[in-house]
Short mmCIF file of C-alpha atoms in Angstrom, two decimals:
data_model
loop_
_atom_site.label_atom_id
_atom_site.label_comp_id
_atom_site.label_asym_id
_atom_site.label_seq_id
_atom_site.Cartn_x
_atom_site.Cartn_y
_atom_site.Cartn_z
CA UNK T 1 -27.04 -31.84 -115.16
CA UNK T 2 -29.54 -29.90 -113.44
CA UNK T 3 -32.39 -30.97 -111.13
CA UNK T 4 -35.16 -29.20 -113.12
CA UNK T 5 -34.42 -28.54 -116.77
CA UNK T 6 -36.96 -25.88 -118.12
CA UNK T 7 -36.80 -24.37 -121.86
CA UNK T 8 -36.62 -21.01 -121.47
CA UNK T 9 -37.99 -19.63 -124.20
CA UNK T 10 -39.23 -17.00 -125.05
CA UNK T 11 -42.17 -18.56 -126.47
CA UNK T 12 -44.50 -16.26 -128.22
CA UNK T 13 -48.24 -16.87 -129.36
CA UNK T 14 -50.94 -14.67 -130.37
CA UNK T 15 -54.17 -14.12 -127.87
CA UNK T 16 -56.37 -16.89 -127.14
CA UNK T 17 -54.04 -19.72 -128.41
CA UNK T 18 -53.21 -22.52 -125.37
CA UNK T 19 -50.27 -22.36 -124.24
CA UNK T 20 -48.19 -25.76 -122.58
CA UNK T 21 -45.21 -25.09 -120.46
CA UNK T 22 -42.90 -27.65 -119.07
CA UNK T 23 -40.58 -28.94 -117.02
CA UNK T 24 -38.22 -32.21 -116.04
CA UNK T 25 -36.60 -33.41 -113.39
CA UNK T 26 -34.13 -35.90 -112.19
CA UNK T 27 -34.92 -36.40 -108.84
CA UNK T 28 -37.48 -39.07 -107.81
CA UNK T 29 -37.87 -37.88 -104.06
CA UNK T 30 -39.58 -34.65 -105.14
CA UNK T 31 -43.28 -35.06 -104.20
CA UNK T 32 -44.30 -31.16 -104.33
CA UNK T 33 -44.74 -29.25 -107.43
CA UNK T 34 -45.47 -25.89 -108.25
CA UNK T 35 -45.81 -23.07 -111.12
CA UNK T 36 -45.72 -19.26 -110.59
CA UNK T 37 -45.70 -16.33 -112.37
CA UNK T 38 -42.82 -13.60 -112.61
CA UNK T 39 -44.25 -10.22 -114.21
CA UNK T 40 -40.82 -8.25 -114.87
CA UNK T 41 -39.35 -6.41 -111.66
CA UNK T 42 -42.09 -8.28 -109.48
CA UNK T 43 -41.65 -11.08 -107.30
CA UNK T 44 -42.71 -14.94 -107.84
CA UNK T 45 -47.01 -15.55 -107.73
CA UNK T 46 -47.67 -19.03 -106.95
CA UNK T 47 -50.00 -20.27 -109.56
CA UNK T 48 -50.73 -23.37 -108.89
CA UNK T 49 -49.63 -25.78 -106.13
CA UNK T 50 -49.87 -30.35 -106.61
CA UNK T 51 -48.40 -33.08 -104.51
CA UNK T 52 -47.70 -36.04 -106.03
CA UNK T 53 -48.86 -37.24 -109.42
CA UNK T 54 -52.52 -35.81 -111.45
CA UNK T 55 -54.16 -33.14 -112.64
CA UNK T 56 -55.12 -30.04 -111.09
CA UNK T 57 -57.68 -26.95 -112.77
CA UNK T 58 -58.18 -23.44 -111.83
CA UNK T 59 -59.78 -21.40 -114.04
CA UNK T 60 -57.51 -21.25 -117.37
CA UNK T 61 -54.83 -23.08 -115.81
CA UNK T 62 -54.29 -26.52 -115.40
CA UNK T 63 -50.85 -28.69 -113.91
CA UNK T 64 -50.16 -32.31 -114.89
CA UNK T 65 -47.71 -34.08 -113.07
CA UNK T 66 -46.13 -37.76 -114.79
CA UNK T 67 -43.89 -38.47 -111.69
CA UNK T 68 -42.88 -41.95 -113.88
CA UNK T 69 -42.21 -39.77 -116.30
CA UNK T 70 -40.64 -37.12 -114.02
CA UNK T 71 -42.35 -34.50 -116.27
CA UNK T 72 -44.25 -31.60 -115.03
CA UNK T 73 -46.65 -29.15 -117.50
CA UNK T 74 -49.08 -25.98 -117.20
CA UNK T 75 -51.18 -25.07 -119.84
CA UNK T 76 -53.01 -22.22 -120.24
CA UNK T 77 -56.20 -21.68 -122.01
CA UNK T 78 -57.72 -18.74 -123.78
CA UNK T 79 -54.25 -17.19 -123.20
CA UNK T 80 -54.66 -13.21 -122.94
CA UNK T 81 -51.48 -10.49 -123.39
CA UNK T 82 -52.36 -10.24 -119.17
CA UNK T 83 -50.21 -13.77 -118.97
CA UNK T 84 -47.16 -12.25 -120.55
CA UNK T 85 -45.00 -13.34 -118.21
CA UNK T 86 -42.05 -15.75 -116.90
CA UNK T 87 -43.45 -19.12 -115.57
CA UNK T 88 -41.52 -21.01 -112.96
CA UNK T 89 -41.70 -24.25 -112.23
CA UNK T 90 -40.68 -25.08 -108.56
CA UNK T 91 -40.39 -28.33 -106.52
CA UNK T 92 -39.63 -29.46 -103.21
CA UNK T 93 -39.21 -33.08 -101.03
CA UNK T 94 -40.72 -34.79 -98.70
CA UNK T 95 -37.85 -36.81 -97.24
CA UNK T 96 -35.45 -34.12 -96.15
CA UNK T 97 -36.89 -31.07 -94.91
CA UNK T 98 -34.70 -28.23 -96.09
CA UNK T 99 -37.02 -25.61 -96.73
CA UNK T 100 -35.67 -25.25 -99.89
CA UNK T 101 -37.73 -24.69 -103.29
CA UNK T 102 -35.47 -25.91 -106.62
CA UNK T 103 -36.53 -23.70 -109.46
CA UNK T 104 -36.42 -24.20 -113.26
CA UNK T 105 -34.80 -21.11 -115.04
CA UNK T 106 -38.27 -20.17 -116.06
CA UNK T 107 -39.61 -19.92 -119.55
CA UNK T 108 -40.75 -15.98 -120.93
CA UNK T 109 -44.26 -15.99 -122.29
CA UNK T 110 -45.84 -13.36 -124.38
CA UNK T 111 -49.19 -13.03 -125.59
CA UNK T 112 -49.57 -11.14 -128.72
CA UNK T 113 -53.08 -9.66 -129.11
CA UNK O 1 -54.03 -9.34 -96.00
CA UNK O 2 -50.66 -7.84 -96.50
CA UNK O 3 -48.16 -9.90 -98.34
CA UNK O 4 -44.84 -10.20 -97.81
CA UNK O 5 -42.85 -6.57 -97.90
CA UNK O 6 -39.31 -6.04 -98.08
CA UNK O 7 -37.47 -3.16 -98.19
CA UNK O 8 -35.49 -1.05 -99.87
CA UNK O 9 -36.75 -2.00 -103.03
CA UNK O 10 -33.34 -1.11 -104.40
CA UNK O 11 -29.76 -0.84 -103.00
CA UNK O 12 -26.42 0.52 -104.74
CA UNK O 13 -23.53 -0.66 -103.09
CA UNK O 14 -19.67 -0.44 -103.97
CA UNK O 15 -17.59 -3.98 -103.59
CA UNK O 16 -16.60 -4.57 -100.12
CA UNK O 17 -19.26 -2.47 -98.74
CA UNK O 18 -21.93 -4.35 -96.40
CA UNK O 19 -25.88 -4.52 -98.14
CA UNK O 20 -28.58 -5.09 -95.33
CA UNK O 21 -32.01 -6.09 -96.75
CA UNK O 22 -35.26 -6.23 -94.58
CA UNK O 23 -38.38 -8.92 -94.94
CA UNK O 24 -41.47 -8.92 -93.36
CA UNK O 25 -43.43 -12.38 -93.78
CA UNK O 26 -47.75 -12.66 -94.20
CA UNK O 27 -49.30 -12.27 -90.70
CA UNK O 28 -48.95 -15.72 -88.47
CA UNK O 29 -46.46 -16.93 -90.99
CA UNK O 30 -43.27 -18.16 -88.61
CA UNK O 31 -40.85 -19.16 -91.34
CA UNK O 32 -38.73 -16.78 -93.35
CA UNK O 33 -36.63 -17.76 -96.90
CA UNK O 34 -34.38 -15.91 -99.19
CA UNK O 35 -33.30 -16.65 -102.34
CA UNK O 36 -30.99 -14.72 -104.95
CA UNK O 37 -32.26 -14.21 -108.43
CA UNK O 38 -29.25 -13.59 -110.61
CA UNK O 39 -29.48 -12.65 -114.55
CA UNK O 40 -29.17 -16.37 -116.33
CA UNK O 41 -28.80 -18.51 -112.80
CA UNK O 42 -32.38 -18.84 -112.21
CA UNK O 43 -33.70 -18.63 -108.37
CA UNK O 44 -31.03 -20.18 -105.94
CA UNK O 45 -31.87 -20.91 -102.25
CA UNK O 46 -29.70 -18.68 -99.81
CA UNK O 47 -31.31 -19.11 -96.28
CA UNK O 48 -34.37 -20.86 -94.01
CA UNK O 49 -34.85 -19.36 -90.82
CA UNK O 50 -38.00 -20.87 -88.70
CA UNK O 51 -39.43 -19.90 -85.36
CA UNK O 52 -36.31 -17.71 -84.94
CA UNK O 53 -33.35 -20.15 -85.96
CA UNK O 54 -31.43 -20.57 -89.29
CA UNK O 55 -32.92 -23.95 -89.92
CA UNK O 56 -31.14 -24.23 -93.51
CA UNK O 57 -28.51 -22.16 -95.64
CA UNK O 58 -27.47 -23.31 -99.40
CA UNK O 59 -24.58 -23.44 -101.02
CA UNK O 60 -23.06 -19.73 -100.77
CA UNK O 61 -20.06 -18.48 -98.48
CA UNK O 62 -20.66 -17.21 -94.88
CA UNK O 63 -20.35 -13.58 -95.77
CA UNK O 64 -24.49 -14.14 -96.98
CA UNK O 65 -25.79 -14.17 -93.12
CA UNK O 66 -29.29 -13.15 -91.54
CA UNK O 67 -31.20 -13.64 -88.27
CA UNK O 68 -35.29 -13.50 -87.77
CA UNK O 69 -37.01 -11.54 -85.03
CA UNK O 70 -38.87 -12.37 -82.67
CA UNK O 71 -42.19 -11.01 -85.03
CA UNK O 72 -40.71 -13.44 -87.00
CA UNK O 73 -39.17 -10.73 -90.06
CA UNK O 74 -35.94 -11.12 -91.30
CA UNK O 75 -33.01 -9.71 -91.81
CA UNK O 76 -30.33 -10.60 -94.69
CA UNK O 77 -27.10 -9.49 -94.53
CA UNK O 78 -24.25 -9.82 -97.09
CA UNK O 79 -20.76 -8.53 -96.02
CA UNK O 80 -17.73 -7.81 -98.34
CA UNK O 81 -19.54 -7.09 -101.35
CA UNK O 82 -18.54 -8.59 -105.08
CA UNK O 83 -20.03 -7.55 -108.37
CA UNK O 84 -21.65 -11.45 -108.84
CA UNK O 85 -23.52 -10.60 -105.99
CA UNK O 86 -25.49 -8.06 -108.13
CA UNK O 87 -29.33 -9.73 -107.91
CA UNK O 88 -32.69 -9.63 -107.07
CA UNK O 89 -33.09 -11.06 -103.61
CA UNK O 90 -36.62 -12.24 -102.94
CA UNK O 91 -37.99 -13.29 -99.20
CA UNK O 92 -40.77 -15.95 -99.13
CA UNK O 93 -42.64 -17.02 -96.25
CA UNK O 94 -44.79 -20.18 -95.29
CA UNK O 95 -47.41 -20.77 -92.38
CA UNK O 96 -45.11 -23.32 -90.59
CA UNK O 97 -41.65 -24.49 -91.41
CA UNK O 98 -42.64 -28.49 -92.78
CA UNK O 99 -42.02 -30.02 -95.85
CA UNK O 100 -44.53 -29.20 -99.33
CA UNK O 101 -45.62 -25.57 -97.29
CA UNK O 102 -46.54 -23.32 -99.88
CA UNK O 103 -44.17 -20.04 -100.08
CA UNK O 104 -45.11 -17.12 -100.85
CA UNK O 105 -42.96 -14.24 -102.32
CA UNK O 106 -42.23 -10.85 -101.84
CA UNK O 107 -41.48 -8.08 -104.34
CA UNK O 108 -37.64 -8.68 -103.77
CA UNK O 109 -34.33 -6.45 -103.75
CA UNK O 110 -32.67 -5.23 -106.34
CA UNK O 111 -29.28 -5.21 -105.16
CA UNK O 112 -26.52 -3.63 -106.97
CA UNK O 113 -22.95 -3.67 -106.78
CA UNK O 114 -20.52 -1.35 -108.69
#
């Protein structure tokens, strides 16, 4: 089993629908959570960034993290063909500082206008 | 502000050849990462080099290597070259080298192995 599970899609609406991405998890250490955006051929843009459990907003975007629930989501508002892209989830302890991110597989987004 | 740059933005290699890719973190960022992006494996952690020592490596052979300069960029070298190592490798850096420090990403490698 994997540490993050992520569906990868592709998931396909049409513009200005909301869009809800998600992720789980298996281990309970991880305190930091993240989402970014992969446009094809680019590299990773960090999204958003939470520690810990709760809601965060910015702009169109909003993460939830259930930590009992070890369930992570990012939805997306007023989604526009500009957010056709793969979404990442990422995550990271704080117990053992390795530097290292774990990754979902990412889940392919398009926005049909 | 710049973001991270690596170069070459692509690299065509044969198997067994050695691939050298460059990384230069954000400005005052002291801690360097690489990962490999292969097709259908998802981002895997390769190396963590901080304040000019390999503070981490995950779970590939020792033919992946690197070092960090003293500006703090990076270096990434992967000797005897095998077709799985076909991948985009991306570089991330952080301000410091602690626990939940946000990473940012480069535009990556396209390495490519024939």
């Amino acid at each position: 089993q994997k540490e993050v599970e992520q569906d990868p899609g592709p998931l396909s609406v049409p513009e200005g629908a909301i869009v809800s991405l998600n992720c789980t998890y298996s281990n309970s250490a991880f305190q930091y959570f993240m989402w970014y955006r992969q446009y094809s051929r680019k590299g990773p843009e960090l999204l958003m960034y939470t520690y810990s459990s709760g809601n965060k907003e910015d702009g169109r975007f909003t993460a939830q993290v259930d930590k009992s629930s070890k369930y992570i989501s990012l939805f997306i508002r007023d989604s526009q063909p500009s957010d056709s892209a793969t979404y990442l989830c990422a995550m990271s302890d704080h117990s053992s500082n390795t530097g290292k991110l774990i990754f979902g597989q990412g889940t392919t987004l398009q926005v049909k206008p | 502000e710049a973001g991270v740059t690596q170069s070459p933005t692509h690299l065509i290699k044969t198997r067994g050849q050695q691939a050298t890719l460059r990384c230069s973190p954000i400005s005052g960022h002291t801690s360097v990462y690489w990962y490999q992006q292969a097709l259908g494996l998802g981002l895997q952690f390769l190396l963590w080099y901080d304040e000019g020592e390999e503070r981490n490596r995950g779970n590939f052979p020792p033919r992946f290597s690197g070092r960090q300069f003293p500006n703090y960029s990076s270096e990434l070298n992967v000797n005897a070259l095998e077709l799985e190592d076909s991948a985009l490798y991306l570089c991330a850096s952080s301000l410091e080298g602690g626990p939940g420090e946000t990473q940012y990403f480069g535009p990556g490698t396209r390495l490519l192995v024939l």
